[in-house]
Short mmCIF file of C-alpha atoms in Angstrom, two decimals:
data_model
loop_
_atom_site.label_atom_id
_atom_site.label_comp_id
_atom_site.label_asym_id
_atom_site.label_seq_id
_atom_site.Cartn_x
_atom_site.Cartn_y
_atom_site.Cartn_z
CA UNK A 1352 123.73 92.65 98.22
CA UNK A 1353 120.75 90.47 99.17
CA UNK A 1354 117.54 91.07 97.20
CA UNK A 1355 114.41 89.95 97.88
CA UNK A 1356 112.21 89.40 95.22
CA UNK A 1357 108.35 90.35 95.39
CA UNK A 1358 106.57 87.99 92.88
CA UNK A 1359 103.46 88.82 93.78
CA UNK A 1360 101.43 91.62 92.07
CA UNK A 1361 100.69 94.11 94.52
CA UNK A 1362 96.82 94.73 94.84
CA UNK A 1363 94.83 97.92 96.50
CA UNK A 1364 93.76 97.09 99.67
CA UNK A 1365 91.19 98.03 102.23
CA UNK A 1366 92.45 98.68 106.19
CA UNK A 1367 89.68 99.69 108.82
CA UNK A 1368 91.50 102.18 111.07
CA UNK A 1369 91.52 100.38 114.84
CA UNK A 1370 93.74 103.05 116.62
CA UNK A 1371 94.91 106.01 117.23
CA UNK A 1372 97.85 107.35 119.19
CA UNK A 1373 98.95 110.81 119.65
CA UNK A 1374 103.21 109.94 119.45
CA UNK A 1375 103.43 114.13 119.46
CA UNK A 1376 101.71 117.64 118.38
CA UNK A 1377 102.31 116.44 114.75
CA UNK A 1378 102.74 112.50 114.67
CA UNK A 1379 100.63 109.85 114.89
CA UNK A 1380 100.24 106.81 114.76
CA UNK A 1381 97.90 104.73 112.75
CA UNK A 1382 96.79 100.88 113.70
CA UNK A 1383 95.00 99.35 110.62
CA UNK A 1384 93.33 96.08 110.83
CA UNK A 1385 94.18 94.46 107.07
CA UNK A 1386 92.66 91.29 106.64
CA UNK A 1387 94.65 90.53 103.81
CA UNK A 1388 98.33 91.95 104.69
CA UNK A 1389 100.65 89.28 103.03
CA UNK A 1390 103.53 90.21 105.79
CA UNK A 1391 106.14 92.40 105.80
CA UNK A 1392 109.96 92.50 106.56
CA UNK A 1393 111.17 95.19 109.47
CA UNK A 1394 112.09 98.81 106.82
CA UNK A 1395 109.35 97.94 104.59
CA UNK A 1396 106.76 100.50 103.56
CA UNK A 1397 103.30 100.91 101.89
CA UNK A 1398 101.58 103.15 99.28
CA UNK A 1399 98.41 105.12 100.46
CA UNK A 1400 95.47 106.66 98.61
CA UNK A 1401 93.15 108.38 99.93
CA UNK A 1402 90.06 109.07 97.33
CA UNK A 1403 87.03 112.36 97.12
CA UNK A 1404 83.96 112.47 96.16
CA UNK A 1405 84.72 113.02 92.72
CA UNK A 1406 87.02 110.59 92.09
CA UNK A 1407 90.63 112.79 92.70
CA UNK A 1408 93.01 110.22 94.20
CA UNK A 1409 96.39 111.23 96.33
CA UNK A 1410 99.31 108.77 97.08
CA UNK A 1411 101.87 108.88 99.39
CA UNK A 1412 104.68 106.15 101.09
CA UNK A 1413 104.66 105.15 104.38
CA UNK A 1414 107.06 103.63 106.60
CA UNK A 1415 106.05 100.81 108.70
CA UNK A 1416 106.29 100.96 112.82
CA UNK A 1417 105.30 97.85 113.25
CA UNK A 1418 107.04 94.46 113.09
CA UNK A 1419 106.07 91.51 111.48
CA UNK A 1420 104.81 89.94 114.35
CA UNK A 1421 102.69 92.65 115.96
CA UNK A 1422 99.06 91.64 115.43
CA UNK A 1423 98.34 95.40 113.08
CA UNK A 1424 99.96 97.21 110.97
CA UNK A 1425 101.33 100.43 112.08
CA UNK A 1426 101.66 103.57 109.94
CA UNK A 1427 103.36 106.67 111.89
CA UNK A 1428 102.47 109.70 110.01
CA UNK A 1429 103.74 113.26 110.30
CA UNK A 1430 102.24 116.27 109.45
CA UNK A 1431 103.96 117.96 106.84
CA UNK A 1432 103.46 121.94 106.14
CA UNK A 1433 101.94 122.24 102.94
CA UNK A 1434 101.06 118.19 103.33
CA UNK A 1435 98.29 117.53 101.00
CA UNK A 1436 97.82 113.13 102.79
CA UNK A 1437 99.68 113.52 105.80
CA UNK A 1438 97.38 116.97 107.54
CA UNK A 1439 94.40 114.36 106.39
CA UNK A 1440 95.97 111.37 108.72
CA UNK A 1441 96.96 113.38 111.54
CA UNK A 1442 94.22 115.82 111.35
CA UNK A 1443 91.10 114.66 110.09
CA UNK A 1444 91.23 110.83 110.75
CA UNK A 1445 88.97 109.03 113.43
CA UNK A 1446 88.82 105.23 114.68
CA UNK A 1447 86.73 103.07 111.77
CA UNK A 1448 87.61 105.23 108.98
CA UNK A 1449 89.15 102.74 106.27
CA UNK A 1450 91.96 103.27 104.48
CA UNK A 1451 93.01 102.27 100.83
CA UNK A 1452 96.93 100.90 100.50
CA UNK A 1453 98.95 98.13 99.10
CA UNK A 1454 102.58 96.63 100.19
CA UNK A 1455 104.83 96.15 101.61
CA UNK A 1456 107.44 97.28 99.11
CA UNK A 1457 111.05 97.64 99.30
CA UNK A 1458 113.22 95.25 99.83
CA UNK A 1459 116.94 97.22 100.19
CA UNK A 1460 116.11 99.32 103.58
CA UNK A 1461 115.61 96.23 105.64
CA UNK A 1462 116.62 94.24 108.72
CA UNK A 1463 115.82 90.95 109.94
CA UNK A 1464 117.53 88.51 112.21
CA UNK A 1465 118.77 86.90 108.91
CA UNK A 1466 121.07 90.06 108.60
CA UNK A 1467 122.81 90.17 111.62
CA UNK A 1468 124.48 92.59 112.60
CA UNK A 1469 126.42 94.55 114.40
CA UNK A 1470 123.25 97.25 113.53
CA UNK A 1471 123.92 100.66 113.64
CA UNK A 1472 120.91 102.47 113.45
CA UNK A 1473 120.81 106.39 113.04
CA UNK A 1474 117.82 108.10 112.67
CA UNK A 1475 117.10 111.93 112.56
CA UNK A 1476 113.16 112.80 113.32
CA UNK A 1477 110.27 110.98 111.92
CA UNK A 1478 113.36 108.74 110.42
CA UNK A 1479 112.90 106.29 113.60
CA UNK A 1480 109.73 105.07 112.31
CA UNK A 1481 111.26 101.69 110.27
CA UNK A 1482 113.56 101.37 112.51
CA UNK A 1483 110.58 100.95 115.91
CA UNK A 1484 110.06 97.81 113.08
CA UNK A 1485 113.15 96.67 113.31
CA UNK A 1486 113.44 97.22 117.08
CA UNK A 1487 110.27 95.46 117.36
CA UNK A 1488 111.14 92.40 115.13
CA UNK A 1489 114.36 92.06 116.90
CA UNK A 1490 112.58 91.50 120.34
CA UNK A 1491 110.20 89.47 119.17
CA UNK A 1492 112.29 86.47 118.16
CA UNK A 1493 114.52 87.24 120.36
CA UNK A 1494 117.82 87.96 118.59
CA UNK A 1495 120.89 88.34 120.37
CA UNK A 1496 122.18 90.69 118.09
CA UNK A 1497 123.95 93.72 118.99
CA UNK A 1498 122.25 97.36 118.24
CA UNK A 1499 123.27 100.66 118.93
CA UNK A 1500 120.62 103.33 118.13
CA UNK A 1501 121.40 106.85 117.61
CA UNK A 1502 118.26 109.25 116.91
CA UNK A 1503 118.12 112.93 116.69
CA UNK A 1504 115.08 114.99 117.89
CA UNK A 1505 114.68 118.86 118.08
CA UNK A 1506 112.84 118.77 121.78
CA UNK A 1507 112.70 115.82 123.82
CA UNK A 1508 108.59 116.55 123.30
CA UNK A 1509 109.23 116.01 119.61
CA UNK A 1510 111.17 112.95 120.33
CA UNK A 1511 109.05 109.97 118.93
CA UNK A 1512 108.72 106.76 121.14
CA UNK A 1513 109.95 107.65 124.09
CA UNK A 1514 108.47 105.59 126.69
CA UNK A 1515 109.06 102.63 124.24
CA UNK A 1516 113.13 104.42 123.42
CA UNK A 1517 112.86 103.61 127.55
CA UNK A 1518 112.05 100.24 127.26
CA UNK A 1519 114.22 98.97 124.66
CA UNK A 1520 117.38 100.29 126.25
CA UNK A 1521 116.57 98.03 129.47
CA UNK A 1522 115.78 95.36 126.58
CA UNK A 1523 119.22 95.76 126.04
CA UNK A 1524 119.53 97.88 122.69
CA UNK A 1525 121.82 100.64 123.18
CA UNK A 1526 119.83 104.10 122.96
CA UNK A 1527 121.57 107.73 122.38
CA UNK A 1528 119.62 110.49 121.76
CA UNK A 1529 120.41 114.20 120.37
CA UNK A 1530 118.80 117.00 121.05
CA UNK A 1531 119.42 119.63 118.61
CA UNK A 1532 117.27 122.60 120.02
CA UNK A 1533 116.31 122.42 122.84
CA UNK A 1534 117.41 120.66 125.69
CA UNK A 1535 115.42 119.93 129.54
CA UNK A 1536 117.39 120.90 132.31
CA UNK A 1537 119.30 118.16 133.80
CA UNK A 1538 119.77 116.95 130.47
CA UNK A 1539 122.41 113.78 130.27
CA UNK A 1540 121.98 112.74 126.66
CA UNK A 1541 124.03 114.84 123.95
CA UNK A 1542 123.49 117.85 121.92
CA UNK A 1543 123.70 119.25 118.97
CA UNK A 1544 123.27 117.80 115.29
CA UNK A 1545 124.83 114.11 114.56
CA UNK A 1546 128.00 115.20 113.45
CA UNK A 1547 131.19 113.25 112.83
CA UNK A 1548 132.35 113.70 116.23
CA UNK A 1549 129.41 112.15 118.02
CA UNK A 1550 129.11 108.74 115.24
CA UNK A 1551 132.96 108.72 115.78
CA UNK A 1552 131.98 108.09 119.82
CA UNK A 1553 128.51 106.58 119.49
CA UNK A 1554 129.09 104.25 116.61
CA UNK A 1555 130.80 101.00 116.51
CA UNK A 1556 134.00 100.72 114.80
CA UNK A 1557 134.27 99.76 111.43
CA UNK A 1558 136.42 97.00 112.04
CA UNK A 1559 133.54 94.83 113.60
CA UNK A 1560 131.94 96.07 110.21
CA UNK A 1561 128.20 96.57 111.21
CA UNK A 1562 125.40 97.09 109.29
CA UNK A 1563 124.06 100.72 109.32
CA UNK A 1564 120.84 102.28 108.67
CA UNK A 1565 120.59 105.96 108.47
CA UNK A 1566 116.59 107.26 108.06
CA UNK A 1567 115.72 111.28 108.27
CA UNK A 1568 115.21 114.22 106.03
CA UNK A 1569 117.69 113.81 103.05
CA UNK A 1570 119.49 116.74 104.27
CA UNK A 1571 120.30 114.79 107.41
CA UNK A 1572 121.23 111.40 105.50
CA UNK A 1573 123.54 113.40 103.46
CA UNK A 1574 125.90 114.34 105.82
CA UNK A 1575 125.14 111.82 108.43
CA UNK A 1576 126.18 108.97 105.56
CA UNK A 1577 129.03 111.26 104.63
CA UNK A 1578 130.24 111.49 108.07
CA UNK A 1579 130.14 107.53 108.24
CA UNK A 1580 132.40 106.98 105.21
CA UNK A 1581 134.85 108.88 106.34
CA UNK A 1582 135.28 107.53 109.26
CA UNK A 1583 136.06 104.29 107.62
CA UNK A 1584 132.38 102.19 107.20
CA UNK A 1585 132.61 100.40 103.98
CA UNK A 1586 129.45 102.47 101.77
CA UNK A 1587 128.66 99.20 100.96
CA UNK A 1588 127.31 98.08 104.16
CA UNK A 1589 125.52 101.55 104.70
CA UNK A 1590 121.98 101.90 103.60
CA UNK A 1591 119.60 104.77 103.75
CA UNK A 1592 116.06 105.93 103.44
CA UNK A 1593 115.93 109.82 102.90
CA UNK A 1594 111.92 111.83 103.37
CA UNK A 1595 111.48 114.60 101.33
CA UNK A 1596 108.76 115.42 102.09
CA UNK A 1597 109.04 117.86 99.30
CA UNK A 1598 112.99 117.75 99.63
CA UNK A 1599 115.02 120.83 98.84
CA UNK B 737 88.13 102.59 94.79
CA UNK B 738 87.40 103.11 98.11
CA UNK B 739 85.85 106.97 98.76
CA UNK B 740 87.71 108.19 102.22
CA UNK B 741 85.66 109.91 104.47
CA UNK B 742 86.12 114.07 105.05
CA UNK B 743 89.14 114.19 101.71
CA UNK B 744 89.05 116.74 99.97
CA UNK B 745 92.72 117.12 98.38
CA UNK B 746 94.56 119.56 97.05
CA UNK B 747 93.74 120.03 93.38
CA UNK B 748 97.46 121.18 91.81
CA UNK B 749 96.62 124.12 88.94
CA UNK B 750 99.55 122.43 87.29
CA UNK B 751 97.96 121.25 83.61
CA UNK B 752 97.26 118.03 84.31
CA UNK B 753 97.65 116.02 80.93
CA UNK B 754 101.18 116.45 82.37
CA UNK B 755 101.35 115.15 85.86
CA UNK B 756 101.03 111.29 85.46
CA UNK B 757 97.98 108.70 87.11
CA UNK B 758 99.52 108.82 91.19
CA UNK B 759 101.83 111.34 90.66
CA UNK B 760 101.74 114.92 92.39
CA UNK B 761 103.57 117.81 90.84
CA UNK B 762 107.09 119.37 93.48
CA UNK B 763 108.92 122.55 92.89
CA UNK B 764 112.26 120.61 95.41
CA UNK B 765 113.94 118.13 94.36
CA UNK B 766 113.52 115.03 96.26
CA UNK B 767 116.79 112.75 96.39
CA UNK B 768 116.27 109.00 96.50
CA UNK B 769 119.29 106.57 96.97
CA UNK B 770 120.13 103.53 98.70
CA UNK B 771 123.43 104.52 100.55
CA UNK B 772 125.67 106.97 100.33
CA UNK B 773 126.83 109.08 98.12
CA UNK B 774 129.92 108.22 96.05
CA UNK B 775 131.98 111.69 95.20
CA UNK B 776 134.59 110.04 91.98
CA UNK B 777 136.80 112.92 90.83
CA UNK B 778 136.83 113.57 87.93
CA UNK B 779 140.30 112.99 86.88
CA UNK B 780 139.18 109.66 87.60
CA UNK B 781 135.83 109.27 86.04
CA UNK B 782 135.39 107.96 82.53
CA UNK B 783 131.94 106.49 80.99
CA UNK B 784 132.65 103.19 79.23
CA UNK B 785 130.25 101.60 76.43
CA UNK B 786 130.62 97.74 76.71
CA UNK B 787 129.14 94.22 76.42
CA UNK B 788 128.06 92.95 73.71
CA UNK B 789 129.84 95.79 71.16
CA UNK B 790 132.39 94.80 68.77
CA UNK B 791 134.62 96.94 70.65
CA UNK B 792 134.09 98.60 74.28
CA UNK B 793 134.38 102.25 73.69
CA UNK B 794 135.66 104.69 76.12
CA UNK B 795 135.77 108.74 77.38
CA UNK B 796 137.61 110.47 80.31
CA UNK B 797 136.09 113.00 81.55
CA UNK B 798 137.47 116.28 79.13
CA UNK B 799 136.77 113.80 76.16
CA UNK B 800 132.81 113.50 77.09
CA UNK B 801 133.18 117.14 77.93
CA UNK B 802 133.87 117.91 73.93
CA UNK B 803 131.57 115.70 72.67
CA UNK B 804 127.78 117.61 71.22
CA UNK B 805 126.17 118.88 74.19
CA UNK B 806 122.50 119.05 74.05
CA UNK B 807 120.69 121.23 76.55
CA UNK B 808 116.59 119.81 76.92
CA UNK B 809 113.96 120.78 79.31
CA UNK B 810 111.65 117.60 80.42
CA UNK B 811 109.04 116.77 82.88
CA UNK B 812 110.41 114.00 85.26
CA UNK B 813 108.55 111.38 87.35
CA UNK B 814 109.28 109.70 90.08
CA UNK B 815 107.94 106.35 91.45
CA UNK B 816 107.92 107.99 94.87
CA UNK B 817 104.95 110.12 93.66
CA UNK B 818 106.68 113.27 92.75
CA UNK B 819 107.17 114.84 89.52
CA UNK B 820 109.02 118.05 88.45
CA UNK B 821 107.91 119.73 85.18
CA UNK B 822 110.36 122.01 82.83
CA UNK B 823 113.49 120.65 84.23
CA UNK B 824 116.62 121.58 82.23
CA UNK B 825 119.35 119.52 81.70
CA UNK B 826 122.59 119.79 79.99
CA UNK B 827 124.64 116.69 78.82
CA UNK B 828 125.39 114.37 75.29
CA UNK B 829 122.97 112.36 73.81
CA UNK B 830 123.13 108.17 73.18
CA UNK B 831 122.34 108.34 69.90
CA UNK B 832 125.88 110.49 70.49
CA UNK B 833 127.55 108.17 72.72
CA UNK B 834 126.63 105.13 70.50
CA UNK B 835 127.48 106.46 67.78
CA UNK B 836 129.70 103.89 65.56
CA UNK B 837 129.14 101.27 67.88
CA UNK B 838 127.81 97.80 66.56
CA UNK B 839 125.92 96.35 68.88
CA UNK B 840 123.30 93.24 68.57
CA UNK B 841 122.42 93.95 71.39
CA UNK B 842 118.72 94.84 73.04
CA UNK B 843 119.40 95.93 76.19
CA UNK B 844 121.22 97.84 78.56
CA UNK B 845 121.77 97.65 81.96
CA UNK B 846 123.25 101.03 83.42
CA UNK B 847 126.54 101.04 85.80
CA UNK B 848 127.35 103.29 88.76
CA UNK B 849 129.42 104.15 90.99
CA UNK B 850 128.14 103.18 94.43
CA UNK B 851 127.55 99.54 92.57
CA UNK B 852 124.11 101.11 90.99
CA UNK B 853 122.48 99.17 88.37
CA UNK B 854 118.92 99.84 86.27
CA UNK B 855 118.09 98.23 82.89
CA UNK B 856 116.31 99.63 79.67
CA UNK B 857 115.99 98.49 76.64
CA UNK B 858 118.04 99.90 74.35
CA UNK B 859 115.72 101.40 71.57
CA UNK B 860 114.35 103.16 74.79
CA UNK B 861 117.63 104.95 74.89
CA UNK B 862 118.06 105.92 71.12
CA UNK B 863 116.03 108.45 68.68
CA UNK B 864 116.41 111.30 71.01
CA UNK B 865 114.91 110.15 74.24
CA UNK B 866 117.39 109.57 76.80
CA UNK B 867 121.34 111.47 77.69
CA UNK B 868 124.20 111.15 79.83
CA UNK B 869 123.55 114.71 81.68
CA UNK B 870 126.43 116.96 83.60
CA UNK B 871 124.39 120.25 84.45
CA UNK B 872 121.26 120.99 85.88
CA UNK B 873 119.26 124.15 85.32
CA UNK B 874 123.23 125.68 83.93
CA UNK B 875 124.92 124.34 87.14
CA UNK B 876 127.59 121.36 87.42
CA UNK B 877 125.51 118.87 88.57
CA UNK B 878 125.33 117.88 92.61
CA UNK B 879 126.78 115.05 93.63
CA UNK B 880 123.43 114.47 95.73
CA UNK B 881 121.78 114.39 92.50
CA UNK B 882 123.53 112.38 90.73
CA UNK B 883 127.03 114.42 89.68
CA UNK B 884 129.30 114.74 87.83
CA UNK B 885 127.00 113.01 85.39
CA UNK B 886 123.65 110.83 85.63
CA UNK B 887 121.55 108.71 83.02
CA UNK B 888 118.72 111.41 81.98
CA UNK B 889 115.34 108.70 80.58
CA UNK B 890 113.05 111.56 81.24
CA UNK B 891 109.99 109.06 79.79
CA UNK B 892 110.19 106.33 82.60
CA UNK B 893 109.74 106.40 86.27
CA UNK B 894 113.10 108.47 87.54
CA UNK B 895 115.07 105.08 89.15
CA UNK B 896 115.96 104.38 85.52
CA UNK B 897 117.75 107.70 85.25
CA UNK B 898 120.75 106.15 87.61
CA UNK B 899 122.61 108.54 89.29
CA UNK B 900 127.27 108.27 89.31
CA UNK B 901 126.26 106.75 86.05
CA UNK B 902 129.66 105.32 84.98
CA UNK B 903 128.76 103.06 81.50
CA UNK B 904 126.46 100.94 80.06
CA UNK B 905 126.98 97.65 79.17
CA UNK B 906 125.18 96.07 76.28
CA UNK B 907 123.30 92.85 76.42
CA UNK B 908 121.19 90.49 74.06
CA UNK B 909 119.59 89.21 77.28
CA UNK B 910 117.96 91.57 79.82
CA UNK B 911 118.43 91.70 83.39
CA UNK B 912 117.09 93.29 86.77
CA UNK B 913 119.04 95.99 87.93
CA UNK B 914 118.67 96.69 91.26
CA UNK B 915 115.41 98.26 92.03
CA UNK B 916 114.37 96.01 89.40
CA UNK B 917 115.45 92.95 91.42
CA UNK B 918 113.40 94.36 94.50
CA UNK B 919 109.69 93.92 93.60
CA UNK B 920 109.76 97.00 91.03
CA UNK B 921 108.50 97.21 88.00
CA UNK B 922 111.16 96.17 84.83
CA UNK B 923 110.51 98.67 82.33
CA UNK B 924 108.69 101.84 85.06
CA UNK B 925 105.98 103.65 82.94
CA UNK B 926 105.14 106.56 84.49
CA UNK B 927 101.54 106.81 82.26
CA UNK B 928 100.48 103.04 83.14
CA UNK B 929 101.84 103.89 86.63
CA UNK B 930 104.20 100.88 86.49
CA UNK B 931 105.70 101.04 89.66
CA UNK B 932 106.42 97.75 90.94
CA UNK B 933 106.18 94.27 89.44
CA UNK B 934 102.88 93.49 88.00
CA UNK B 935 101.53 96.16 87.53
#
């Protein structure tokens, strides 16, 4: 297992919101101008802190959706029911507002060109966010590492980054989408949840020793990672990131 | 500290004296792991104390279950910001496991199925502060939460409570474990908010 030490102290810094993009009714991408950003590796996250007038604070972690080469750090945030921080970020935040954060954090669920491939990325819902950083990095450095991406969404309108997924498919990323609740007429992608059968169809064969990343809600990651191990993939080549919300 | 425009926040009704800085209380039980969940059959499971000891000692599952069992109710705090209050666990105290072990080690590297490790000063595992737990809320500990058995060190951030733990490697010198090697704090006191290196 590779290691990246973070010898710096992670200090809080203030970023200015420069752009807000509505990805779905529940999800926004927030572009931040961070003059003191030290750079990051694709897959890392930040800690974000909101402060009320009386000094009350709430902290949460968010994956970085931009590549190290992008001009701004982008966070894609899904509004969680009963959330405290995400409803503020999705509903309340305006362009020009300042946000306090520190990072980058995490050195294991990362991929950059130096780690090679072939790469298999498996995402459930907003689990796509750290992968956006990875595929943007791959394009920015003109990497030839072969990538297969499998993602599931409840319906086409709830699929994140639709236009960008079409674009990277033209760029040579093998993109598969499965819709779990609603499919539009004439849908040519997959239907239903990601299971062993679909993973067997879409994944690189285990003999090719792909580097596998699985990201999404806990139950999704548990079942996808179990299925990959059952298919013969080396557990030490499977890296997971679970989005809890409040978990189960 | 910069005030966030229009942010009010949701104050919890939980006893704030029990919630460390930067944490929020959850009633769920989120999962954080770096890889797939390992599943070791109980007849292949052992727990071992090795390293800087007069002689290594090892228990099978049945031997481990025959040791004195304790049930404790504690608050747990994850570095990803959630805290969970009044969680009840059953297991064997590290004091019991170390009973009769002669060591000149001052540090521990706990090791787990799946290759996970975490480091803790030996003193932090002694004196009724840590257990190897195999039941959660009266039920066998589920694999995704670290079953069949996990380390339980509730006074430190929960990544120190290694899931799927298989033993303790006693050492004279401290060595960073898995997350500690990726920039997380070497000690991890939630009350001092020691999340990352330098905190």
